[in-house]
Every structure is written in structure tokens, then in C-alpha cells.
């Protein structure tokens, strides 16, 4: 069969039809005659989809092919004059479509030309050095990032959703490590630099607010010491682990309070930075700006990979991404062809399932409230006080109930979500929302129960709270008691995770491997449940945020816990779990995980700020003893500063400073919103232009096929 010649259109505006074949025009023989029949180029271009609108070519632009010959020659001459200038302008080597050796030679030649001619200015030279140093620092941080290869391996073998869990675990480990460093520098070091801290109060010491004896007298049995280690009482109660240990020194009180705000601000900035980066990925993945399949097929491969392991890993990652797209496309296709009756049935099922979810959540919250109140009543019984093991169980009763609810209800939510008819990524979001509401609301119910005990249910005129402003008979050092509750929640969460791994997951894997029959099929290989695991991390981190003010070393304990948890989960993943049968989009959770973290941070800030500003501190323990409130230490310290500094700091809290700041912030916000809207309109127009260009290509391909068929017929 004869090979079809390559055709080239002549410049726009010509009326002579199509040009001759390339071989006829470039060969030594005489040019072949132009066809005298057929549509002209201008008529074909006028039929393009983009010719129906002049939106993207500006006002006053003539239709296709209507350009005068003089203007066309002028445009060609201008292009010919500007082309050498553009070729002479320096171009970054990385942007050139050349091999590496050619790029390196181009960069060296360009550097020699700059040295010889002295054309580079000092400002441009320093800007280039600064940009290169930033890139090197960024690349260096990527190379020293811990567990980078482990996360790539997890993403290739189990999908990007599982990888996002371990990425979040690594991020939280970094947060806790930074918070531990700040705590040591701002609380522990000032405590010992100003002298050894005093011991606990004397057993016979008393005041208007009762007495406080944190350490038991006499010999203590080993079992009691072990129970004290698990409950935070006994020898741990008067230790640097808890609030009551720190002495009432002015400088220590200031650094103690400032460390709380500094660590909270650090948490907020790092989580916001991670949220913004995740939001970019989510908007790009879900906006439809890129064709998902073609983007992954033509742009997802890394041609710099070397080695069979890396190549297979990248193949698995692309495979999981395409699997997610295909599964979600099937769900959307089914939703698009539903009738009105089917749509009504789906929404009715969703309504009933959500009512069931609310009923389960209400029962769980009532159970947590009951367990917290029953703990106080049971602790006063003589039988409980005489038996250390029973006392430990009673102390852990709220933690046990919360852990039991968190263990039972999330699998129920996972069974309910597929019945609602959403895509897999949307199901993950709903499971996360319900589970995070369960976990964080359970913690809020526990804090409300403790608040009722500390403040006598908010009644300042009650007999137990009238003298000191808090319930000093039951809670002589209420800050330490609150820190002990958070310590027990953190420790019990770790013990529960270890028990699940050792007593459920590994025996289940062994049972699945040793029993090939019906029993083995019943046990079946388990999958890594990303929503439950992620919510466990966020719940543990929220507990640390609540308790870090009352238990300063809690971030350090959580750092050790997360480090141990990373290796345990990695071992469990590779030894007992199989790749998920249904995957989900990782870009969704990369934005949703930090968003839930922000929610946990906001919830944890409420009890801490309420304790700082409104509840009177304990009179017998802590660095703020003797103050009317914890925040009162800040104004007292400001009064010791010079008068000019005092006037400036007090001015920052007046309306003369707050009102202009609010106005300026409102103007900047309005400007940012208007700028974002204009960028959004421009982006939508560019997307429409891309779609129009794609239609042009399809149209031109169809016309080329039609003309080729017509020429073949002739």
C-alpha cells in the first residue's frame, strides 16, 4: 500500500487551498500543481468550534482567514526579527528538551559567556544563588526525611490511602518531638536552673483549702507501685510529669504559661501548612482540570527510575490510582442513570441510616457520662480502697468504656457507609466524620464530667466550692487530677493497641494460614482499615493537646508511643495484612486528615483556655498557687516592666488598637477574596479554552480523514 504523503497547511489567510505535499515542495523536480477544487483553508478554519466565539482572541479581531496580506507579511517579518532575539536570551538548562550531557554543556557555555561579557548583574547573580540554595536545602530536607523509602514501599504495595496514614503518623511524631524540645527548654530547665524544686507538702500541713498529701507514707508493696505507674498516682503524682510538682516561682510561671501558647502556635502553623498543601492536591485531583486517565498514563511515569524494585513499585502506584478512578467512575455512572423513584429510595435509606448513627452516638455519650460519675462514687467505697486491683479498674472505668465504644462502633460505621451509595472516597470521609465525632465527643463528655466535679457544676455558691472557688475536698490539686486522666487515656490507648495486635491480628493471620478450610476462609486475610487507624491517631493527639498543660511531659511520652506504634503498624501491615480490595483517592484524605487535626486542636483549646482564664488555680500545688487565676500572672509580670513597655502592652489590648486592626484585616480579606474570585474566573475561562482547543483538534482530524477519503476516491 502506498504511504500517504505528509500535508502542511499554508499560512492562515491564503485562498489557494491546501499546499502540495512536502516531498513535491522540497524535491529537485518541478512542484506539482495545486488542487483547484475543494474548500479553502479560511473556510475550514471558520468552521472550527473556536471560531464561534471571539472570547479568547479579544475584541476587534477579524474572523479566521480575513487577515490582509500586508498585515500577514508584517506579522511574519516581526516574527522573523524577534526569533533571533528569543534564541539569544538565556534559557534554563532544565527547560531545554535535550539530553543531560547537552544541558550540562549548555550551562557551562552560558556561564563562560557571562564571565566573558560581564552581562549578569550582581542582583540577578545573588537572586540565582538564593534560588539554587533554596532548592538544595529543600532537596536535602527530602533526603533526610525519615522513612521515605518505607512510605514509598507501602504506597506501592498497599495503595496511597495506607501510605497517607503512615505519612500522618510521621507528621504527628515530628509535632510531638518539637513540642517536647520546647517543653524541656521552657519548663524543665528553668525549674532546675533556679534551684532544686521543693518537696511535697508536709502530711500535717493544712490551710483554708484543706491539705494535700500526694505521697503515701511507709512501705509500699510492689503491686501498689505497679498500679501507681499505670494510674499516675503515688510516686508519679509528685514528679515532673504533672503540674503540681512545679514550684511557685515568678519566672517559671511565666515560661510555663508562654510555653503553652508557643507550642499551640507551632501546632497551628504546621497543621495549616500541611492543610494548604493537601488542599492544592485535592483541588487539582477533583476539579476535572486534568483528564484523570490520560494524566496518569502519559504523565505519571518517572523516567529517572532505575532498578526493578523501583519500577515495579511505581507500576503498582499507578495501578492503584487507575483502580480508584475506575471504581469512582462506575459509581458516578450508576448515580447518573437513576430514576426519580430510585433517587428517593436512596435518600430515604440515607436518612434512616443517619438516624441509626445518631442513636448509637447518643447511647455512647450517655455511657461515658455514666461511667465518669460512677467512678467517683465507687472510689469512696471501702471495698474498692482495700483492693488495689479493683481500685485500678475503677480508676480506668471511663478509659475502658471510651475504648470499648471506640472499638465497637467504628466497624459498625464501616458497614453502614457502603449502603448509602457514595463513592469510596466519599465513604471514607463519612466514616471519618462519624468516628471523629464519636471519639472527640466522648472526650468532651469526659471533660464535662470532670468540670462538674471541679467547679461543683458551675455553682460558685456551693458549700464545697465557696471557700476556694473549686472542689478542694475531693480535688485538692485539680490540675494534677486532670493530667492523670489524660495520662491514663494515653496509656490505656497504647495498651489497647498492643493487645489488638498481639491477641487478635497475629492469631488471625496464623489461623488463616494454618486452616485452609472453612475456618480459614472465615478468618480470611485482614485489610488495613485506614479510617479507624487515622482516627486513633487523631484521638491520641487530641488527648495530648488537652493534657499537655496539666501533664507537661505528655508530648514526650506520646513521641515514644508514636515511634513504637510506627514500627508495630509497619510489622503488622507487611506480615498480617493484604492490599485493600477497594481503594480510595489519597488526595481527599491528604486534605481531610489535617482538617480533622485542626478540629481536634480547636476542641482541645477550649478546656485549656477555660482553665487558664476562669477556674481558680489550686492553692496547694503548681506554679500559680496563690493567684486568683492562672492568667493573672501575666498582668502582674507586666506591672514589673518599665512604664513605656507597660503602656505599649496595655495599648495592644485597647479598642484604639483593636478597631483599626480589624478594619485593616477586613480590607485585606476582601481584597484577597476579590483576587481569588478573579483568578477563579480566569481559570474557568482557560479550562474552557482547553476544551475548545481539544474540539478543534478533533474537528481538524475529522476533516483530514474526510479529505483523504475524497482524494483516494478521485
PDB file of N, CA and C in Angstrom, residues 61-125:
ATOM      1  N   UNK A  61     -10.986  41.473  16.742  1.00  0.00           N
ATOM      2  CA  UNK A  61     -10.217  40.501  15.973  1.00  0.00           C
ATOM      3  C   UNK A  61     -11.072  39.999  14.815  1.00  0.00           C
ATOM      4  N   UNK A  62     -10.500  40.000  13.641  1.00  0.00           N
ATOM      5  CA  UNK A  62     -11.237  39.548  12.461  1.00  0.00           C
ATOM      6  C   UNK A  62     -11.370  38.034  12.474  1.00  0.00           C
ATOM      7  N   UNK A  63     -12.362  37.493  11.750  1.00  0.00           N
ATOM      8  CA  UNK A  63     -12.504  36.031  11.696  1.00  0.00           C
ATOM      9  C   UNK A  63     -11.289  35.391  11.045  1.00  0.00           C
ATOM     10  N   UNK A  64     -11.261  34.029  11.163  1.00  0.00           N
ATOM     11  CA  UNK A  64     -10.145  33.284  10.581  1.00  0.00           C
ATOM     12  C   UNK A  64     -10.076  33.542   9.067  1.00  0.00           C
ATOM     13  N   UNK A  65      -8.863  33.744   8.600  1.00  0.00           N
ATOM     14  CA  UNK A  65      -8.645  33.862   7.160  1.00  0.00           C
ATOM     15  C   UNK A  65      -8.913  35.232   6.596  1.00  0.00           C
ATOM     16  N   UNK A  66      -9.362  36.194   7.387  1.00  0.00           N
ATOM     17  CA  UNK A  66      -9.691  37.532   6.893  1.00  0.00           C
ATOM     18  C   UNK A  66      -8.543  38.514   7.049  1.00  0.00           C
ATOM     19  N   UNK A  67      -7.379  38.062   7.435  1.00  0.00           N
ATOM     20  CA  UNK A  67      -6.242  38.947   7.635  1.00  0.00           C
ATOM     21  C   UNK A  67      -5.696  39.393   6.279  1.00  0.00           C
ATOM     22  N   UNK A  68      -5.398  40.652   6.180  1.00  0.00           N
ATOM     23  CA  UNK A  68      -4.878  41.175   4.921  1.00  0.00           C
ATOM     24  C   UNK A  68      -3.472  40.625   4.660  1.00  0.00           C
ATOM     25  N   UNK A  69      -3.132  40.585   3.400  1.00  0.00           N
ATOM     26  CA  UNK A  69      -1.819  40.057   3.026  1.00  0.00           C
ATOM     27  C   UNK A  69      -0.707  40.945   3.569  1.00  0.00           C
ATOM     28  N   UNK A  70      -0.971  42.244   3.605  1.00  0.00           N
ATOM     29  CA  UNK A  70       0.047  43.162   4.110  1.00  0.00           C
ATOM     30  C   UNK A  70       0.274  42.953   5.599  1.00  0.00           C
ATOM     31  N   UNK A  71      -0.830  42.772   6.315  1.00  0.00           N
ATOM     32  CA  UNK A  71      -0.688  42.533   7.754  1.00  0.00           C
ATOM     33  C   UNK A  71       0.000  41.198   8.013  1.00  0.00           C
ATOM     34  N   UNK A  72      -0.298  40.223   7.150  1.00  0.00           N
ATOM     35  CA  UNK A  72       0.318  38.917   7.346  1.00  0.00           C
ATOM     36  C   UNK A  72       1.828  38.992   7.132  1.00  0.00           C
ATOM     37  N   UNK A  73       2.234  39.721   6.072  1.00  0.00           N
ATOM     38  CA  UNK A  73       3.665  39.869   5.839  1.00  0.00           C
ATOM     39  C   UNK A  73       4.337  40.635   6.966  1.00  0.00           C
ATOM     40  N   UNK A  74       3.624  41.642   7.500  1.00  0.00           N
ATOM     41  CA  UNK A  74       4.179  42.407   8.613  1.00  0.00           C
ATOM     42  C   UNK A  74       4.347  41.514   9.842  1.00  0.00           C
ATOM     43  N   UNK A  75       3.377  40.624  10.091  1.00  0.00           N
ATOM     44  CA  UNK A  75       3.468  39.723  11.230  1.00  0.00           C
ATOM     45  C   UNK A  75       4.614  38.737  11.065  1.00  0.00           C
ATOM     46  N   UNK A  76       4.762  38.233   9.807  1.00  0.00           N
ATOM     47  CA  UNK A  76       5.851  37.291   9.562  1.00  0.00           C
ATOM     48  C   UNK A  76       7.205  37.976   9.739  1.00  0.00           C
ATOM     49  N   UNK A  77       7.303  39.257   9.274  1.00  0.00           N
ATOM     50  CA  UNK A  77       8.557  39.979   9.407  1.00  0.00           C
ATOM     51  C   UNK A  77       8.877  40.244  10.880  1.00  0.00           C
ATOM     52  N   UNK A  78       7.851  40.604  11.666  1.00  0.00           N
ATOM     53  CA  UNK A  78       8.074  40.834  13.094  1.00  0.00           C
ATOM     54  C   UNK A  78       8.511  39.559  13.803  1.00  0.00           C
ATOM     55  N   UNK A  79       7.918  38.434  13.392  1.00  0.00           N
ATOM     56  CA  UNK A  79       8.310  37.160  13.998  1.00  0.00           C
ATOM     57  C   UNK A  79       9.757  36.806  13.633  1.00  0.00           C
ATOM     58  N   UNK A  80      10.115  37.097  12.373  1.00  0.00           N
ATOM     59  CA  UNK A  80      11.479  36.795  11.945  1.00  0.00           C
ATOM     60  C   UNK A  80      12.499  37.653  12.683  1.00  0.00           C
ATOM     61  N   UNK A  81      12.121  38.916  13.005  1.00  0.00           N
ATOM     62  CA  UNK A  81      13.040  39.774  13.745  1.00  0.00           C
ATOM     63  C   UNK A  81      13.152  39.385  15.214  1.00  0.00           C
ATOM     64  N   UNK A  82      12.033  38.908  15.792  1.00  0.00           N
ATOM     65  CA  UNK A  82      12.053  38.589  17.221  1.00  0.00           C
ATOM     66  C   UNK A  82      12.599  37.201  17.512  1.00  0.00           C
ATOM     67  N   UNK A  83      12.588  36.307  16.504  1.00  0.00           N
ATOM     68  CA  UNK A  83      13.048  34.940  16.752  1.00  0.00           C
ATOM     69  C   UNK A  83      14.512  34.879  17.150  1.00  0.00           C
ATOM     70  N   UNK A  84      15.438  35.584  16.431  1.00  0.00           N
ATOM     71  CA  UNK A  84      16.838  35.512  16.878  1.00  0.00           C
ATOM     72  C   UNK A  84      17.045  36.070  18.270  1.00  0.00           C
ATOM     73  N   UNK A  85      16.298  37.124  18.606  1.00  0.00           N
ATOM     74  CA  UNK A  85      16.428  37.681  19.951  1.00  0.00           C
ATOM     75  C   UNK A  85      16.003  36.665  21.007  1.00  0.00           C
ATOM     76  N   UNK A  86      14.906  35.958  20.734  1.00  0.00           N
ATOM     77  CA  UNK A  86      14.453  34.959  21.693  1.00  0.00           C
ATOM     78  C   UNK A  86      15.448  33.816  21.811  1.00  0.00           C
ATOM     79  N   UNK A  87      16.062  33.451  20.674  1.00  0.00           N
ATOM     80  CA  UNK A  87      17.039  32.373  20.725  1.00  0.00           C
ATOM     81  C   UNK A  87      18.279  32.795  21.484  1.00  0.00           C
ATOM     82  N   UNK A  88      18.602  34.125  21.461  1.00  0.00           N
ATOM     83  CA  UNK A  88      19.773  34.592  22.169  1.00  0.00           C
ATOM     84  C   UNK A  88      19.533  34.741  23.661  1.00  0.00           C
ATOM     85  N   UNK A  89      18.294  34.863  24.093  1.00  0.00           N
ATOM     86  CA  UNK A  89      18.009  35.022  25.513  1.00  0.00           C
ATOM     87  C   UNK A  89      18.357  33.743  26.260  1.00  0.00           C
ATOM     88  N   UNK A  90      18.950  33.880  27.439  1.00  0.00           N
ATOM     89  CA  UNK A  90      19.327  32.672  28.190  1.00  0.00           C
ATOM     90  C   UNK A  90      18.095  31.902  28.635  1.00  0.00           C
ATOM     91  N   UNK A  91      18.171  30.607  28.485  1.00  0.00           N
ATOM     92  CA  UNK A  91      17.081  29.715  28.893  1.00  0.00           C
ATOM     93  C   UNK A  91      17.631  28.726  29.908  1.00  0.00           C
ATOM     94  N   UNK A  92      16.935  28.464  30.999  1.00  0.00           N
ATOM     95  CA  UNK A  92      17.427  27.482  31.976  1.00  0.00           C
ATOM     96  C   UNK A  92      17.652  26.132  31.316  1.00  0.00           C
ATOM     97  N   UNK A  93      18.720  25.484  31.733  1.00  0.00           N
ATOM     98  CA  UNK A  93      19.086  24.211  31.101  1.00  0.00           C
ATOM     99  C   UNK A  93      18.035  23.145  31.337  1.00  0.00           C
ATOM    100  N   UNK A  94      17.392  23.195  32.507  1.00  0.00           N
ATOM    101  CA  UNK A  94      16.415  22.152  32.817  1.00  0.00           C
ATOM    102  C   UNK A  94      15.168  22.250  31.953  1.00  0.00           C
ATOM    103  N   UNK A  95      14.913  23.431  31.330  1.00  0.00           N
ATOM    104  CA  UNK A  95      13.732  23.595  30.490  1.00  0.00           C
ATOM    105  C   UNK A  95      13.981  23.203  29.036  1.00  0.00           C
ATOM    106  N   UNK A  96      15.215  22.876  28.691  1.00  0.00           N
ATOM    107  CA  UNK A  96      15.523  22.509  27.318  1.00  0.00           C
ATOM    108  C   UNK A  96      15.255  21.028  27.100  1.00  0.00           C
ATOM    109  N   UNK A  97      14.642  20.677  25.981  1.00  0.00           N
ATOM    110  CA  UNK A  97      14.354  19.247  25.689  1.00  0.00           C
ATOM    111  C   UNK A  97      15.577  18.536  25.142  1.00  0.00           C
ATOM    112  N   UNK A  98      16.669  18.532  25.888  1.00  0.00           N
ATOM    113  CA  UNK A  98      17.939  17.975  25.454  1.00  0.00           C
ATOM    114  C   UNK A  98      18.366  16.867  26.395  1.00  0.00           C
ATOM    115  N   UNK A  99      19.333  16.032  26.007  1.00  0.00           N
ATOM    116  CA  UNK A  99      19.918  15.062  26.944  1.00  0.00           C
ATOM    117  C   UNK A  99      20.708  15.760  28.040  1.00  0.00           C
ATOM    118  N   UNK A 100      21.096  15.011  29.055  1.00  0.00           N
ATOM    119  CA  UNK A 100      21.775  15.592  30.205  1.00  0.00           C
ATOM    120  C   UNK A 100      23.136  16.167  29.818  1.00  0.00           C
ATOM    121  N   UNK A 101      23.877  15.488  28.957  1.00  0.00           N
ATOM    122  CA  UNK A 101      25.185  15.996  28.569  1.00  0.00           C
ATOM    123  C   UNK A 101      25.062  17.312  27.807  1.00  0.00           C
ATOM    124  N   UNK A 102      24.058  17.404  26.937  1.00  0.00           N
ATOM    125  CA  UNK A 102      23.858  18.645  26.192  1.00  0.00           C
ATOM    126  C   UNK A 102      23.437  19.779  27.129  1.00  0.00           C
ATOM    127  N   UNK A 103      22.603  19.477  28.117  1.00  0.00           N
ATOM    128  CA  UNK A 103      22.218  20.512  29.084  1.00  0.00           C
ATOM    129  C   UNK A 103      23.425  20.986  29.882  1.00  0.00           C
ATOM    130  N   UNK A 104      24.274  20.046  30.287  1.00  0.00           N
ATOM    131  CA  UNK A 104      25.460  20.423  31.063  1.00  0.00           C
ATOM    132  C   UNK A 104      26.388  21.296  30.230  1.00  0.00           C
ATOM    133  N   UNK A 105      26.596  20.941  28.972  1.00  0.00           N
ATOM    134  CA  UNK A 105      27.444  21.758  28.102  1.00  0.00           C
ATOM    135  C   UNK A 105      26.837  23.140  27.880  1.00  0.00           C
ATOM    136  N   UNK A 106      25.492  23.199  27.723  1.00  0.00           N
ATOM    137  CA  UNK A 106      24.823  24.492  27.555  1.00  0.00           C
ATOM    138  C   UNK A 106      25.000  25.361  28.793  1.00  0.00           C
ATOM    139  N   UNK A 107      24.884  24.768  29.978  1.00  0.00           N
ATOM    140  CA  UNK A 107      25.049  25.537  31.210  1.00  0.00           C
ATOM    141  C   UNK A 107      26.479  26.046  31.358  1.00  0.00           C
ATOM    142  N   UNK A 108      27.463  25.215  31.031  1.00  0.00           N
ATOM    143  CA  UNK A 108      28.850  25.662  31.133  1.00  0.00           C
ATOM    144  C   UNK A 108      29.164  26.753  30.118  1.00  0.00           C
ATOM    145  N   UNK A 109      28.640  26.627  28.894  1.00  0.00           N
ATOM    146  CA  UNK A 109      28.877  27.648  27.870  1.00  0.00           C
ATOM    147  C   UNK A 109      28.227  28.973  28.269  1.00  0.00           C
ATOM    148  N   UNK A 110      27.032  28.891  28.835  1.00  0.00           N
ATOM    149  CA  UNK A 110      26.357  30.105  29.275  1.00  0.00           C
ATOM    150  C   UNK A 110      27.120  30.782  30.408  1.00  0.00           C
ATOM    151  N   UNK A 111      27.684  29.975  31.320  1.00  0.00           N
ATOM    152  CA  UNK A 111      28.470  30.558  32.415  1.00  0.00           C
ATOM    153  C   UNK A 111      29.727  31.232  31.879  1.00  0.00           C
ATOM    154  N   UNK A 112      30.393  30.614  30.897  1.00  0.00           N
ATOM    155  CA  UNK A 112      31.583  31.237  30.312  1.00  0.00           C
ATOM    156  C   UNK A 112      31.238  32.538  29.597  1.00  0.00           C
ATOM    157  N   UNK A 113      30.106  32.560  28.910  1.00  0.00           N
ATOM    158  CA  UNK A 113      29.697  33.789  28.224  1.00  0.00           C
ATOM    159  C   UNK A 113      29.417  34.913  29.211  1.00  0.00           C
ATOM    160  N   UNK A 114      28.810  34.562  30.345  1.00  0.00           N
ATOM    161  CA  UNK A 114      28.537  35.599  31.344  1.00  0.00           C
ATOM    162  C   UNK A 114      29.820  36.157  31.935  1.00  0.00           C
ATOM    163  N   UNK A 115      30.794  35.265  32.177  1.00  0.00           N
ATOM    164  CA  UNK A 115      32.065  35.735  32.725  1.00  0.00           C
ATOM    165  C   UNK A 115      32.802  36.602  31.715  1.00  0.00           C
ATOM    166  N   UNK A 116      32.752  36.182  30.424  1.00  0.00           N
ATOM    167  CA  UNK A 116      33.472  36.935  29.398  1.00  0.00           C
ATOM    168  C   UNK A 116      32.832  38.291  29.122  1.00  0.00           C
ATOM    169  N   UNK A 117      31.534  38.346  29.055  1.00  0.00           N
ATOM    170  CA  UNK A 117      30.853  39.583  28.698  1.00  0.00           C
ATOM    171  C   UNK A 117      30.512  40.442  29.905  1.00  0.00           C
ATOM    172  N   UNK A 118      30.430  39.827  31.099  1.00  0.00           N
ATOM    173  CA  UNK A 118      30.052  40.588  32.286  1.00  0.00           C
ATOM    174  C   UNK A 118      28.640  41.106  32.227  1.00  0.00           C
ATOM    175  N   UNK A 119      27.756  40.339  31.563  1.00  0.00           N
ATOM    176  CA  UNK A 119      26.393  40.818  31.351  1.00  0.00           C
ATOM    177  C   UNK A 119      25.516  40.614  32.569  1.00  0.00           C
ATOM    178  N   UNK A 120      25.839  39.637  33.418  1.00  0.00           N
ATOM    179  CA  UNK A 120      24.983  39.360  34.573  1.00  0.00           C
ATOM    180  C   UNK A 120      25.164  40.401  35.654  1.00  0.00           C
ATOM    181  N   UNK A 121      24.096  40.979  36.086  1.00  0.00           N
ATOM    182  CA  UNK A 121      24.189  41.967  37.162  1.00  0.00           C
ATOM    183  C   UNK A 121      24.373  41.267  38.500  1.00  0.00           C
ATOM    184  N   UNK A 122      24.829  42.033  39.483  1.00  0.00           N
ATOM    185  CA  UNK A 122      25.073  41.462  40.811  1.00  0.00           C
ATOM    186  C   UNK A 122      23.763  41.031  41.460  1.00  0.00           C
ATOM    187  N   UNK A 123      22.699  41.776  41.244  1.00  0.00           N
ATOM    188  CA  UNK A 123      21.414  41.421  41.849  1.00  0.00           C
ATOM    189  C   UNK A 123      20.881  40.105  41.280  1.00  0.00           C
ATOM    190  N   UNK A 124      20.953  39.982  39.950  1.00  0.00           N
ATOM    191  CA  UNK A 124      20.483  38.738  39.342  1.00  0.00           C
ATOM    192  C   UNK A 124      21.336  37.554  39.766  1.00  0.00           C
ATOM    193  N   UNK A 125      22.656  37.812  39.933  1.00  0.00           N
ATOM    194  CA  UNK A 125      23.545  36.723  40.355  1.00  0.00           C
ATOM    195  C   UNK A 125      23.183  36.242  41.760  1.00  0.00           C
TER     196      UNK A 125
END
